[in-house]
Short mmCIF file of C-alpha atoms in Angstrom, two decimals:
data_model
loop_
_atom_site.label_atom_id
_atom_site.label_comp_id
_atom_site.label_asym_id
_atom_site.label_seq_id
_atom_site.Cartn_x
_atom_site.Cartn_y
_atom_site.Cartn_z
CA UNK X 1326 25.71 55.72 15.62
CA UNK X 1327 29.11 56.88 16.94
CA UNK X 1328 29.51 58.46 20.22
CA UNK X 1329 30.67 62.58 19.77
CA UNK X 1330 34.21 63.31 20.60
CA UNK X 1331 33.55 66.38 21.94
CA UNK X 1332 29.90 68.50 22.29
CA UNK X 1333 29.20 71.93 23.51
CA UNK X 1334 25.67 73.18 24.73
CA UNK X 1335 25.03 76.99 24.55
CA UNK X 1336 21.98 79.12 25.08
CA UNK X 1337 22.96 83.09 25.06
CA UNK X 1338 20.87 86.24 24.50
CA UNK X 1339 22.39 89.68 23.44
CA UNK X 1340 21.44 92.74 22.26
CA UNK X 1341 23.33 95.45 20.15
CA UNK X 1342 23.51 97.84 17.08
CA UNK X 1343 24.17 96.72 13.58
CA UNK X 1344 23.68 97.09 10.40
CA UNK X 1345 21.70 94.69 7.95
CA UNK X 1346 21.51 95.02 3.85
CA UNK X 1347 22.55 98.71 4.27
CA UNK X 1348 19.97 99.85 7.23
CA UNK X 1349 20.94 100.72 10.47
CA UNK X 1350 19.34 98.41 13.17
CA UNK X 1351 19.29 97.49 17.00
CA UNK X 1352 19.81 93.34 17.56
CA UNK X 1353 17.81 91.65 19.72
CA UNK X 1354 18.86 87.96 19.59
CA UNK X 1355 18.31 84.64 21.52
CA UNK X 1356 20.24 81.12 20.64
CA UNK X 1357 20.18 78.12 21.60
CA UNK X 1358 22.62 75.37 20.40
CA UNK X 1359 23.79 71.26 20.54
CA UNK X 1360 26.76 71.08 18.90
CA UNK X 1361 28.50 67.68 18.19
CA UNK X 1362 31.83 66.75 16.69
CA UNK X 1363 32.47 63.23 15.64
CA UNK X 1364 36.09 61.31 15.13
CA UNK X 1365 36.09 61.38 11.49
CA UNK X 1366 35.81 65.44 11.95
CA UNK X 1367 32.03 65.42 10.89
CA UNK X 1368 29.35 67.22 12.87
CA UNK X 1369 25.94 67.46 14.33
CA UNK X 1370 24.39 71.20 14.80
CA UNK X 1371 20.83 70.97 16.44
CA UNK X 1372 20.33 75.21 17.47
CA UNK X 1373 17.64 77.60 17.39
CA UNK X 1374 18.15 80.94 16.45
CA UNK X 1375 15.53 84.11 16.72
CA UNK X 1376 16.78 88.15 15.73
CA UNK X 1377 15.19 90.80 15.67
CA UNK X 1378 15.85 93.57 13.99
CA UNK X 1379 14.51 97.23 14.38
CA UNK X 1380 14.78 99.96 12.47
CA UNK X 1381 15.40 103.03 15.42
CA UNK X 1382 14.38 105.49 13.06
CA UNK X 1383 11.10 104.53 12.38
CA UNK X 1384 10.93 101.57 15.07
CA UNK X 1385 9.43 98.91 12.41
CA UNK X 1386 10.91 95.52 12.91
CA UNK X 1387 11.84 92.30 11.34
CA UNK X 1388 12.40 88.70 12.58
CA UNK X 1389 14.82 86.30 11.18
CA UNK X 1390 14.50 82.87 12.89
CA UNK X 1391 15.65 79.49 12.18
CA UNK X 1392 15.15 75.80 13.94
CA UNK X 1393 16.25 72.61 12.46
CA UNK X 1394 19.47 70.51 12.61
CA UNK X 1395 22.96 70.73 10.25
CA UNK X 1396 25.12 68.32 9.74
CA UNK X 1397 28.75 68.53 8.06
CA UNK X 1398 30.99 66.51 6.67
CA UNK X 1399 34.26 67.03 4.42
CA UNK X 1400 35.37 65.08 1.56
CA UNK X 1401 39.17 65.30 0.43
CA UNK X 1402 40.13 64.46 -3.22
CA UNK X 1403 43.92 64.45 -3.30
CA UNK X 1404 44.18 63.07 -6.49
CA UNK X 1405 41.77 66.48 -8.05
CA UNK X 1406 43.44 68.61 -4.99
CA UNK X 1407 40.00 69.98 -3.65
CA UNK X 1408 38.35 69.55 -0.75
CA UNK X 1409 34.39 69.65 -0.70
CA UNK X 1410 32.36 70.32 2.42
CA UNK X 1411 28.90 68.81 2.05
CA UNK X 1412 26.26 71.07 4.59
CA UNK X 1413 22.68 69.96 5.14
CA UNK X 1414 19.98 71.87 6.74
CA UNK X 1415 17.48 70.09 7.94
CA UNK X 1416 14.12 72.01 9.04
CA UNK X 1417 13.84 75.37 9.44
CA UNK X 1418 16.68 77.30 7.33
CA UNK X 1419 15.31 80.60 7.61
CA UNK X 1420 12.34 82.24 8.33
CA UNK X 1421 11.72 86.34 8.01
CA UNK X 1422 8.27 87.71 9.48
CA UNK X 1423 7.45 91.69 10.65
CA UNK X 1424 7.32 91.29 14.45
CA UNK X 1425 3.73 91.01 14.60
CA UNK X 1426 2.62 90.20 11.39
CA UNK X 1427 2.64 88.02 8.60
CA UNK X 1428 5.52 85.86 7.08
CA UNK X 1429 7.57 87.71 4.19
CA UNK X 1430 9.74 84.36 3.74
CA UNK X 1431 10.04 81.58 4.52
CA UNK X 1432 12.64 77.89 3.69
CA UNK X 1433 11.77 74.64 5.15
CA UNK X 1434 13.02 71.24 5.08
CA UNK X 1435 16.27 69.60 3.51
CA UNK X 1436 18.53 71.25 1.59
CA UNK X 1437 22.35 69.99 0.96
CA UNK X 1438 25.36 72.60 -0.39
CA UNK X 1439 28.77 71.12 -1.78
CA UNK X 1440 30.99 74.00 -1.50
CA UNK X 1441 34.15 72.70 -2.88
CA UNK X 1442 37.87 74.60 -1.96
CA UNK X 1443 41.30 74.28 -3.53
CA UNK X 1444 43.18 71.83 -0.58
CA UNK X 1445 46.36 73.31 -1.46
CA UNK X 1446 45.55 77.35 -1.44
CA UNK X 1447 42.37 77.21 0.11
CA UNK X 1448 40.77 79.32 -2.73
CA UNK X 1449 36.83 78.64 -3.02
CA UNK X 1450 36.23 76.82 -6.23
CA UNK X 1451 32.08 76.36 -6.61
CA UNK X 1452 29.29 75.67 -4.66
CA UNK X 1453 26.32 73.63 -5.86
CA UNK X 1454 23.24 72.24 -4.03
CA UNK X 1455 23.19 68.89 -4.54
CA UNK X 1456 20.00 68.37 -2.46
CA UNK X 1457 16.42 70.44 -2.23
CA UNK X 1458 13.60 68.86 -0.90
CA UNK X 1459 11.98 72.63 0.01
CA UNK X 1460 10.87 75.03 -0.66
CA UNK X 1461 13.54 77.43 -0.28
CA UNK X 1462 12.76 80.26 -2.24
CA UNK X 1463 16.28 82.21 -0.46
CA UNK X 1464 18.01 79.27 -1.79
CA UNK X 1465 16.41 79.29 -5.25
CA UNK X 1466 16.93 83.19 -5.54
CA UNK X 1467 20.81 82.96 -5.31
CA UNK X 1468 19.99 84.51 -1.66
CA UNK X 1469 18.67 87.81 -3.14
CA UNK X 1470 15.72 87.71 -1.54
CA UNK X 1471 16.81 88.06 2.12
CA UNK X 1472 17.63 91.78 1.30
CA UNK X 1473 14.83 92.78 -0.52
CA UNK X 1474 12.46 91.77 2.08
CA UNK X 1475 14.17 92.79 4.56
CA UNK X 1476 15.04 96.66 3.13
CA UNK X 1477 11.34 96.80 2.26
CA UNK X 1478 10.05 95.61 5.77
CA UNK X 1479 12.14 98.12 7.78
CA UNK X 1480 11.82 100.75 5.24
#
């Protein structure tokens, strides 16, 4: 395997007020993250990730975690003018649970997006997944779910 060109380690936690699919919430968030770039301008993203989110109104919470490894590479078609980035998840995509309670949803192991640009303007073209060895139900939903189970856990 090639050596990195350049990596960064980060671990963080913050906290702060937001706003998630239309509810007001305060952020409680730790990260921790491996990045790696490599010469041919792919990359290695090894992280874990853990919000929560609560609902200061009626103090009910919600936490979004995810744990895995992504890994990126682009792919340049002069000759069609696009540029497609190819973006694989590996492990944990995304996991939603009430803070001390059951799972509302849940994506786990591979899944692999082509999202494919104009090189020229930059103007998105499509996305497709080309790989989905799951489940991912987010995935599968068009990523409709997230806000549905999230509204009706803080509600």
């Amino acid at each position: 395997a090639a050596k990195p060109i350049a990596q960064f380690h980060d671990h963080f936690t913050d906290s702060f007020s937001d706003e998630i699919c239309g509810i007001p919430v305060d952020v409680d968030i730790v990260v921790t993250d491996n990045f790696f770039l490599y010469a041919d301008e792919s990359f290695k993203d090894t992280s874990s990730v853990q919000a929560t989110f609560t609902n200061p109104v009626n103090g009910k919470s919600v936490v979004v975690s995810n744990a895995g490894q992504i890994t990126g590479e682009a792919i340049v078609d002069e000759e069609a003018g696009t540029v497609t980035f190819l973006t694989s998840f590996k492990g944990l995509p995304e996991k939603i649970q009430t803070e001390k309670g059951p799972v509302l949803l849940r994506d786990a192991g591979i899944i692999t997006f082509a999202d494919t640009f104009d090189l020229e303007t930059g103007e998105f073209i499509s996305s497709e997944i080309t790989v989905n060895k799951g489940p991912h139900p987010e995935a599968d939903s068009d990523f409709t779910l997230f806000c549905e189970v999230i509204s009706e856990a803080l509600a």
